[in-house]
mmCIF file of C-alpha atoms and ligand atoms in Angstrom:
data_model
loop_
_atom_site.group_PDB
_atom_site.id
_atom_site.type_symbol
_atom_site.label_atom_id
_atom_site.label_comp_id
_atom_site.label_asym_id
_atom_site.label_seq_id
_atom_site.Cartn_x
_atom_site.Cartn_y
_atom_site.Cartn_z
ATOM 1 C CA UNK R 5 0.000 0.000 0.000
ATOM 2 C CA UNK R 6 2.973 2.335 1.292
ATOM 3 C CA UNK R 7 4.828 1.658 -2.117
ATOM 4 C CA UNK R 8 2.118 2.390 -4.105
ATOM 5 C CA UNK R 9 1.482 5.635 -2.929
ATOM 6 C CA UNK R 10 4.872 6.195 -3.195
ATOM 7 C CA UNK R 11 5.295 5.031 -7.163
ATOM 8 C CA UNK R 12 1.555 7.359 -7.406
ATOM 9 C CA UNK R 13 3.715 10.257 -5.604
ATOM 10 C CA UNK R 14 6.940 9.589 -7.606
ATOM 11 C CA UNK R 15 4.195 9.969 -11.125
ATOM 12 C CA UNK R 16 2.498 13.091 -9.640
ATOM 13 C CA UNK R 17 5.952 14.725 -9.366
ATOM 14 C CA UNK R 18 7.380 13.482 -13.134
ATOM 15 C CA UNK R 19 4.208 14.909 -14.058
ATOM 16 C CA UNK R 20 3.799 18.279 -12.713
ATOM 17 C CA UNK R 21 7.855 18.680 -13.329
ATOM 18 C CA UNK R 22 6.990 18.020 -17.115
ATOM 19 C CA UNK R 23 3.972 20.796 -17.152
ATOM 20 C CA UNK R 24 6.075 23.074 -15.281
ATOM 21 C CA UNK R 25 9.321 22.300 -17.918
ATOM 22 C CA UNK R 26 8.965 26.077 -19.057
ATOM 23 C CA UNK R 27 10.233 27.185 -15.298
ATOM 24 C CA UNK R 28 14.064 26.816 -15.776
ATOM 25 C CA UNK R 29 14.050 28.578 -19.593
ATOM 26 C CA UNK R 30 11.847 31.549 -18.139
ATOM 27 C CA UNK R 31 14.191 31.798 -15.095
ATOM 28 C CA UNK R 32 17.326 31.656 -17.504
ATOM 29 C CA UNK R 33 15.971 34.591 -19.823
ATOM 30 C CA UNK R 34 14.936 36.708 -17.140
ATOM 31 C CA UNK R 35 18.433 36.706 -14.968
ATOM 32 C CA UNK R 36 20.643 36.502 -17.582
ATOM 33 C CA UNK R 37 18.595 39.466 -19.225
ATOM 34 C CA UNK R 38 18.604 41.307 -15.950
ATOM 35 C CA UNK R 39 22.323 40.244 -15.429
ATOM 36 C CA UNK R 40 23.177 42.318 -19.123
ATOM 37 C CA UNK R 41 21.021 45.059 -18.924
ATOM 38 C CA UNK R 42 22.740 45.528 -15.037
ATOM 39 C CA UNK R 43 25.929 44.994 -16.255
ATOM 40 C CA UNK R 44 25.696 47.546 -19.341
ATOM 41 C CA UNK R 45 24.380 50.217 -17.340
ATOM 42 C CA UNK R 46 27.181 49.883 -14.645
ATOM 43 C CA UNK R 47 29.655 50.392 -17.300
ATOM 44 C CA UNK R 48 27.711 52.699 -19.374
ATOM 45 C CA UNK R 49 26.727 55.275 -17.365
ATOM 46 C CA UNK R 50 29.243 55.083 -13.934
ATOM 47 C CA UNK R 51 33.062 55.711 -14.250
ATOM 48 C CA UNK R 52 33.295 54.348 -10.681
ATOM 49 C CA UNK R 53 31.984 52.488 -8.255
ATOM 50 C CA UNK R 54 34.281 52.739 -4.639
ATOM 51 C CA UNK R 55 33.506 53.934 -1.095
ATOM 52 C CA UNK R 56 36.759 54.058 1.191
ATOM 53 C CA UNK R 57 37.832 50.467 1.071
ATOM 54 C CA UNK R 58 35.459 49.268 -0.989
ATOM 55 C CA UNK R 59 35.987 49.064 -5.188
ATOM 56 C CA UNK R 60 33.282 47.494 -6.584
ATOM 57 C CA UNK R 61 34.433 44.388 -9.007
ATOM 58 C CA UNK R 62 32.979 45.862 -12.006
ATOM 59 C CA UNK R 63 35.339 48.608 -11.589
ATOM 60 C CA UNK R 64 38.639 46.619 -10.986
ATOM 61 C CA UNK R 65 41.464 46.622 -11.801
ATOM 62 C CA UNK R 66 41.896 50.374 -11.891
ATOM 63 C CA UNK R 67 44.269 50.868 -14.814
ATOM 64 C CA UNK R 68 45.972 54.473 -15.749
ATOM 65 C CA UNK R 69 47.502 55.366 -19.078
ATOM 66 C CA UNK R 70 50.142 58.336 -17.872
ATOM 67 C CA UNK R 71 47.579 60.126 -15.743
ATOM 68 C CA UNK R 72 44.547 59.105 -17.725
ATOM 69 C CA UNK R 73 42.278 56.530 -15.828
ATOM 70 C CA UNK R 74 41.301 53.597 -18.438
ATOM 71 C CA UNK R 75 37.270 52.973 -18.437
ATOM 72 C CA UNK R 76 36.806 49.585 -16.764
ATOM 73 C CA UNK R 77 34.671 48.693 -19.436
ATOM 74 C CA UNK R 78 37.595 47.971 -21.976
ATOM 75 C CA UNK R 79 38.042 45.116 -19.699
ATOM 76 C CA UNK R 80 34.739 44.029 -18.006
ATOM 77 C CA UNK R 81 33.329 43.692 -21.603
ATOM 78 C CA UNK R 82 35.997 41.604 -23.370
ATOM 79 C CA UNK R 83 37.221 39.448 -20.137
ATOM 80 C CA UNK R 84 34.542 38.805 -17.746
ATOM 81 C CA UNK R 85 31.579 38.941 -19.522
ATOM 82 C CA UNK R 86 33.676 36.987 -22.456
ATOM 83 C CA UNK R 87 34.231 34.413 -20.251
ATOM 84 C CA UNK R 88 30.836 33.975 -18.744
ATOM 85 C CA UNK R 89 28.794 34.484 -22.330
ATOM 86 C CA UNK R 90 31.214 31.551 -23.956
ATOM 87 C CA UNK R 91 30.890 29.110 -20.239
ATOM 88 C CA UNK R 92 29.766 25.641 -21.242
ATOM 89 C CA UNK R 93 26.936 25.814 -18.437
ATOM 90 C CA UNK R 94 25.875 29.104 -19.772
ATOM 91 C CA UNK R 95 25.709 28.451 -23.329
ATOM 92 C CA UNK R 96 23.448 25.632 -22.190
ATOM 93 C CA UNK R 97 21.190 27.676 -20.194
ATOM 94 C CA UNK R 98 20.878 30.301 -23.200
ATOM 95 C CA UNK R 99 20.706 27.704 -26.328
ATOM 96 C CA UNK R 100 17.707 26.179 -24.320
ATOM 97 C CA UNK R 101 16.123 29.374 -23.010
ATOM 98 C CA UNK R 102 16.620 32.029 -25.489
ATOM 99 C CA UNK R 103 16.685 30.105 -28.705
ATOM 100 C CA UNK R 104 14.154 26.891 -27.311
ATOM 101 C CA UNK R 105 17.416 24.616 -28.872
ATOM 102 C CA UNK R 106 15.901 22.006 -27.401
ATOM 103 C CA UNK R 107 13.813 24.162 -25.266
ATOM 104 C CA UNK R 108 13.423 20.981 -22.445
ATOM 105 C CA UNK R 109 15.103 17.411 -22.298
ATOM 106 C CA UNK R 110 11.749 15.798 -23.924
ATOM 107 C CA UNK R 111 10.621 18.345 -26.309
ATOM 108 C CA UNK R 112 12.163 18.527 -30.089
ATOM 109 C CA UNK R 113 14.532 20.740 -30.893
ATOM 110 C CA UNK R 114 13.807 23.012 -34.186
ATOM 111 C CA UNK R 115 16.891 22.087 -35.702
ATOM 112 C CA UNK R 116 15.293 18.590 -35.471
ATOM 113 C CA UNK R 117 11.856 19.657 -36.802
ATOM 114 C CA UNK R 118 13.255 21.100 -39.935
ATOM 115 C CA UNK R 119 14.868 17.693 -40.098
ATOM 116 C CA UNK R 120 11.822 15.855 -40.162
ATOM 117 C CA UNK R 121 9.851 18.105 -42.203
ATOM 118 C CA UNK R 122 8.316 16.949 -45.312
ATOM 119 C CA UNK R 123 10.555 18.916 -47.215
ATOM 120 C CA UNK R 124 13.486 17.256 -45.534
ATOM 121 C CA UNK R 125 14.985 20.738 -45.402
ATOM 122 C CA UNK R 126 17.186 21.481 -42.372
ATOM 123 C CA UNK R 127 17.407 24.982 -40.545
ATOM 124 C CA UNK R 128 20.093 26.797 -41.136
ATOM 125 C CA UNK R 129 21.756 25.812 -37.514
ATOM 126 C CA UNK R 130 25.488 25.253 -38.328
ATOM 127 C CA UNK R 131 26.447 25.174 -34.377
ATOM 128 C CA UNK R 132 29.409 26.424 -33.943
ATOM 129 C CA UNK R 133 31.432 26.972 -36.928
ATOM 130 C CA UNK R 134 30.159 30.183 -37.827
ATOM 131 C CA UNK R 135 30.302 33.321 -36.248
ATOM 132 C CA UNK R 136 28.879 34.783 -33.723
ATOM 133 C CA UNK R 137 28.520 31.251 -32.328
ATOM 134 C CA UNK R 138 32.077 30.337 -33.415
ATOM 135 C CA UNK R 139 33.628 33.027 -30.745
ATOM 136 C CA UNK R 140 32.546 30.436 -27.844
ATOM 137 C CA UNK R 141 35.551 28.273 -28.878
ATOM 138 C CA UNK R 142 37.745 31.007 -27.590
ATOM 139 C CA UNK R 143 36.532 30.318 -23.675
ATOM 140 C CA UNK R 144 39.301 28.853 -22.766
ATOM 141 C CA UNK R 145 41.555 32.161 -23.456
ATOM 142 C CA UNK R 146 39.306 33.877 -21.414
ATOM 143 C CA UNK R 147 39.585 32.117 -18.828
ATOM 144 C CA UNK R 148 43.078 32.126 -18.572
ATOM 145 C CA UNK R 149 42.631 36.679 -18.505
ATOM 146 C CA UNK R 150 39.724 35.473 -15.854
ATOM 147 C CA UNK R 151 42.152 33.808 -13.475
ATOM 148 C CA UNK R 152 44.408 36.960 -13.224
ATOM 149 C CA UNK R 153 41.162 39.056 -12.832
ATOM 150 C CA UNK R 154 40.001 36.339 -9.519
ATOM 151 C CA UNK R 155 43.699 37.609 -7.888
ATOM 152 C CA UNK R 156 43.362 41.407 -8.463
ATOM 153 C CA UNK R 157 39.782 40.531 -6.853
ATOM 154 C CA UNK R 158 41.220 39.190 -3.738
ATOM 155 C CA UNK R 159 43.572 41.641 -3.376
ATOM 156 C CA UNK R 160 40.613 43.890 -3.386
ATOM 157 C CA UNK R 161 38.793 42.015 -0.920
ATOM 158 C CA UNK R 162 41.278 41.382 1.017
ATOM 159 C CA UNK R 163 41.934 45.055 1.443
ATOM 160 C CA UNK R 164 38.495 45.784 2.316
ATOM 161 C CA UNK R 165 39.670 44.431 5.976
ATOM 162 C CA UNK R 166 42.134 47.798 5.702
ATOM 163 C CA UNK R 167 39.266 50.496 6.913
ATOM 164 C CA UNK R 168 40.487 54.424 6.767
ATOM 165 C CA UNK R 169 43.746 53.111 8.557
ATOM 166 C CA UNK R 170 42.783 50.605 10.903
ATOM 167 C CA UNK R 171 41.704 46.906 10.235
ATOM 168 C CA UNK R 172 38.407 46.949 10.252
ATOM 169 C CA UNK R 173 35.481 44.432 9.082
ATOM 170 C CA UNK R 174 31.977 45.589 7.620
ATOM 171 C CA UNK R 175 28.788 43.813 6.179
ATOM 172 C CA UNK R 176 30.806 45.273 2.629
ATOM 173 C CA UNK R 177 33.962 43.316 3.886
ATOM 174 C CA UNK R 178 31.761 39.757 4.065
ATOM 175 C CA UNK R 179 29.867 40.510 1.061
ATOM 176 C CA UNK R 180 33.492 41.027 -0.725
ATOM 177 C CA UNK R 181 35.008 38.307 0.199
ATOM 178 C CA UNK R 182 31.790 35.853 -0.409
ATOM 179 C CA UNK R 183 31.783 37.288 -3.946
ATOM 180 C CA UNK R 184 35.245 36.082 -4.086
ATOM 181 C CA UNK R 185 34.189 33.037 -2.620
ATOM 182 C CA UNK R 186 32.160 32.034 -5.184
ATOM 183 C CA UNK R 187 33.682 33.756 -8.041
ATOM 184 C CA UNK R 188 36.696 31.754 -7.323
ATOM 185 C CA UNK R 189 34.411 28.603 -6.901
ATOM 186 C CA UNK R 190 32.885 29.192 -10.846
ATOM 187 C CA UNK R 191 36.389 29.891 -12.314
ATOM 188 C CA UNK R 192 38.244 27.044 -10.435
ATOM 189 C CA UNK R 193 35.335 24.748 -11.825
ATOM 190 C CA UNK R 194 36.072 25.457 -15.296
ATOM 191 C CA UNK R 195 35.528 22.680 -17.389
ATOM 192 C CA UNK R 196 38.618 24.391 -19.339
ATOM 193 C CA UNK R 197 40.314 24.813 -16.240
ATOM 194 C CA UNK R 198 39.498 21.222 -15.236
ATOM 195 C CA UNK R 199 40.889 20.002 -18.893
ATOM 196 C CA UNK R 200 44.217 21.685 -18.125
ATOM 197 C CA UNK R 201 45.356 20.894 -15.028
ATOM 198 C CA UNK R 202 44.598 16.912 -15.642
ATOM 199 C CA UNK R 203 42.167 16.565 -18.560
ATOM 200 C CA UNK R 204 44.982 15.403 -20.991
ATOM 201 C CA UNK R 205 46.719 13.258 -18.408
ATOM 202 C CA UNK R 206 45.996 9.174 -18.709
ATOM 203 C CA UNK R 207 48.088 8.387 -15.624
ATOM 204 C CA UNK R 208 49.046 10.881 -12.961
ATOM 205 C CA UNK R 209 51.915 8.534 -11.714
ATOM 206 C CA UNK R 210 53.546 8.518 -14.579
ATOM 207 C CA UNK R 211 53.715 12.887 -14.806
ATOM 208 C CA UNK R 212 55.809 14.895 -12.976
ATOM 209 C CA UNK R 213 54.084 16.397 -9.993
ATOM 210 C CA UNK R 214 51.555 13.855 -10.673
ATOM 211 C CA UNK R 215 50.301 13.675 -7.200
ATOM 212 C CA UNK R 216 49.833 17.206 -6.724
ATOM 213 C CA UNK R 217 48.030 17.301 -10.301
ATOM 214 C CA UNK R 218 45.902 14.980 -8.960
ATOM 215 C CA UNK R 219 44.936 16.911 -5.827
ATOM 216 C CA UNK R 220 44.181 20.122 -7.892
ATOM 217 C CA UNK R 221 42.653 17.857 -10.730
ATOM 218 C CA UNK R 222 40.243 16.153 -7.840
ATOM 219 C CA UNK R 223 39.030 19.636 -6.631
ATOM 220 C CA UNK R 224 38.482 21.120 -9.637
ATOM 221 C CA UNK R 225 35.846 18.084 -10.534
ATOM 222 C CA UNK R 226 34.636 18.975 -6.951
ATOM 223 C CA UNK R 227 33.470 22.437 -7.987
ATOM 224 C CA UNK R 228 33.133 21.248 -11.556
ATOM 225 C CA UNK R 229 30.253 18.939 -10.433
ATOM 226 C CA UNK R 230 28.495 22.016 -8.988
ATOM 227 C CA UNK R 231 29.734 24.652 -11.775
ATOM 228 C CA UNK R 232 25.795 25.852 -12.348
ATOM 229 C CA UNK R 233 25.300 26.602 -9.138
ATOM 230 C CA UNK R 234 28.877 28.359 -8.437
ATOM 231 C CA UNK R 235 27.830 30.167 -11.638
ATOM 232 C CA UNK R 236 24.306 31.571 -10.531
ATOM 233 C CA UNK R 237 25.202 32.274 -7.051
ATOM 234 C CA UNK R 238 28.450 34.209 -8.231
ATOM 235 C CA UNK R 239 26.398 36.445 -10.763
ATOM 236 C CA UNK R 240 24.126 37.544 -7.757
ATOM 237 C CA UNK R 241 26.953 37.761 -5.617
ATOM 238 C CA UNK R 242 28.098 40.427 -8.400
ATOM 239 C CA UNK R 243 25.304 42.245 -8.225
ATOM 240 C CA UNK R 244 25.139 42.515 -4.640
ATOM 241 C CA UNK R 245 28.306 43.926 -4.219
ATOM 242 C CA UNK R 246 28.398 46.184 -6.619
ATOM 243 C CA UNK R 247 24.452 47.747 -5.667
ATOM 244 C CA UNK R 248 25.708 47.770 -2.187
ATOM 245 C CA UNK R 249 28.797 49.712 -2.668
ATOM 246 C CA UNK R 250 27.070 51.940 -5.243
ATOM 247 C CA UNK R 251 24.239 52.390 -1.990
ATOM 248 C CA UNK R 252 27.257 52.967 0.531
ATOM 249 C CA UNK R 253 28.356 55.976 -2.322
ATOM 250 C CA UNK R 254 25.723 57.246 -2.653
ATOM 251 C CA UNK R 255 24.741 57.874 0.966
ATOM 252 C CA UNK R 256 21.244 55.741 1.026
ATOM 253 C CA UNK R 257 22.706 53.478 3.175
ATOM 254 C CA UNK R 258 25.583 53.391 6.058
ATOM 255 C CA UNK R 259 28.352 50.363 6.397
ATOM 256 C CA UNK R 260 27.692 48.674 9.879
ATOM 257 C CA UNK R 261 31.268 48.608 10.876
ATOM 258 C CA UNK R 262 33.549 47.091 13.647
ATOM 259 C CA UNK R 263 37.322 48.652 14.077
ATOM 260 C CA UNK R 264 39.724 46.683 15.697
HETATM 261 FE FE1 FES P 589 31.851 27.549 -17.275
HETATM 262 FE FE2 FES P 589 34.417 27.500 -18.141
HETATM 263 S S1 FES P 589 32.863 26.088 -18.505
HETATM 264 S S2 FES P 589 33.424 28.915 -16.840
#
């Protein structure tokens, strides 16, 4: 009796998870929409984002030609936001949710359609050998830029803890260093990054430094396995940060502080 309303429960779920399939795309379009349109008026219409200690990570590093500050955007837009548009989970998420390529696991893909059309004509999908689509085969040189960009963001956070001359620690001090947190936890996950360090490698005895590869190797599958979620909670993380320091500048809000 007990297992049969179990195998009824187990139905009802697969179910209501298959009229509900639409949830994840919707979510996808309307963060990652949010996420652009955030990010482009950041870099658009502010020059800076910094309150004492703070420097928002959309505005660092702070580069200077002479005495002529460089617009963070030169960077934020190529390296970043490069690196995130071409991720493997992300091009996932937007294939499905944007383009409905498939749009769900157990719906047909229009690619697929055209396929089985009478006229046996297929789209005009060529994947990724043509641009724009082609570009995503340059991740992996991104994320080699991102990995210098996740030290110049420590350094950052880690001089948050340096407060108008004293060590200090405010709520922007924990949110900067959780960003980091998780921003470190996405880029260490890399499935690049992952590829590198022991991807190519058929026996790690037989390397040099084998063991250590191994270590690094076995914790980058450990935040590989949970890249998605390293990659949502980072881009929030982002945004967090950054609206809270931009609050702090703008005197809406005050930094609840303790000086040591
Ligand atoms: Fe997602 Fe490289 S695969 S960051």
């Amino acid at each position: 009796m007990a297992a049969s309303l179990l195998g009824r429960r187990t139905v009802d779920l697969q179910l209501r998870r298959r009229r509900l399939w639409w949830l994840y795309p919707a979510n996808v379009v309307v963060w990652l929409t949010f996420f652009g349109l955030y990010s482009l008026w950041t870099i658009v219409f502010f020059h800076s984002d910094q309150f004492h200690q703070y420097l928002s990570p959309f505005y660092s590093p702070q580069v200077a030609v002479g005495r002529t500050p460089v617009s963070p955007a030169l960077f934020i837009f190529y390296v970043p936001l490069g690196f995130r548009a071409t991720c493997y989970y992300y091009r996932k998420a937007y294939y499905r949710s944007f383009f409905g390529d498939p749009s769900a696991c157990s719906r047909v893909e229009p690619s697929q359609m055209a396929a089985l059309s009478p006229t046996g004509r297929r789209s005009s999908y060529r994947g990724e050998s043509r641009l724009p689509f082609v570009l995503n085969n340059l991740h992996r040189f991104f994320m080699y830029l991102v990995v210098g960009f996740v030290v110049v963001l420590w350094i950052d956070a880690i001089r948050s803890f340096y407060y108008q001359g004293h060590l200090g620690f405010g709520l922007g001090t924990g949110l900067m260093v959780i960003n980091m947190v998780l921003l470190t936890g996405y880029t260490f996950g890399c499935h690049s990054l992952r590829h590198l360090v022991g991807g190519g490698v058929d026996c790690f005895s037989c390397v040099l430094a084998g063991v250590q590869r191994h270590q690094v190797w076995k914790g980058a599958s450990w935040l590989n396995a949970r890249h998605s979620a390293f990659a949502w909670l980072s881009l929030f993380s982002l945004i967090l940060t950054d609206g809270y320091i931009r609050l702090l500048q703008s005197g809406v809000i005050h930094d609840p502080h303790l000086g040591f």
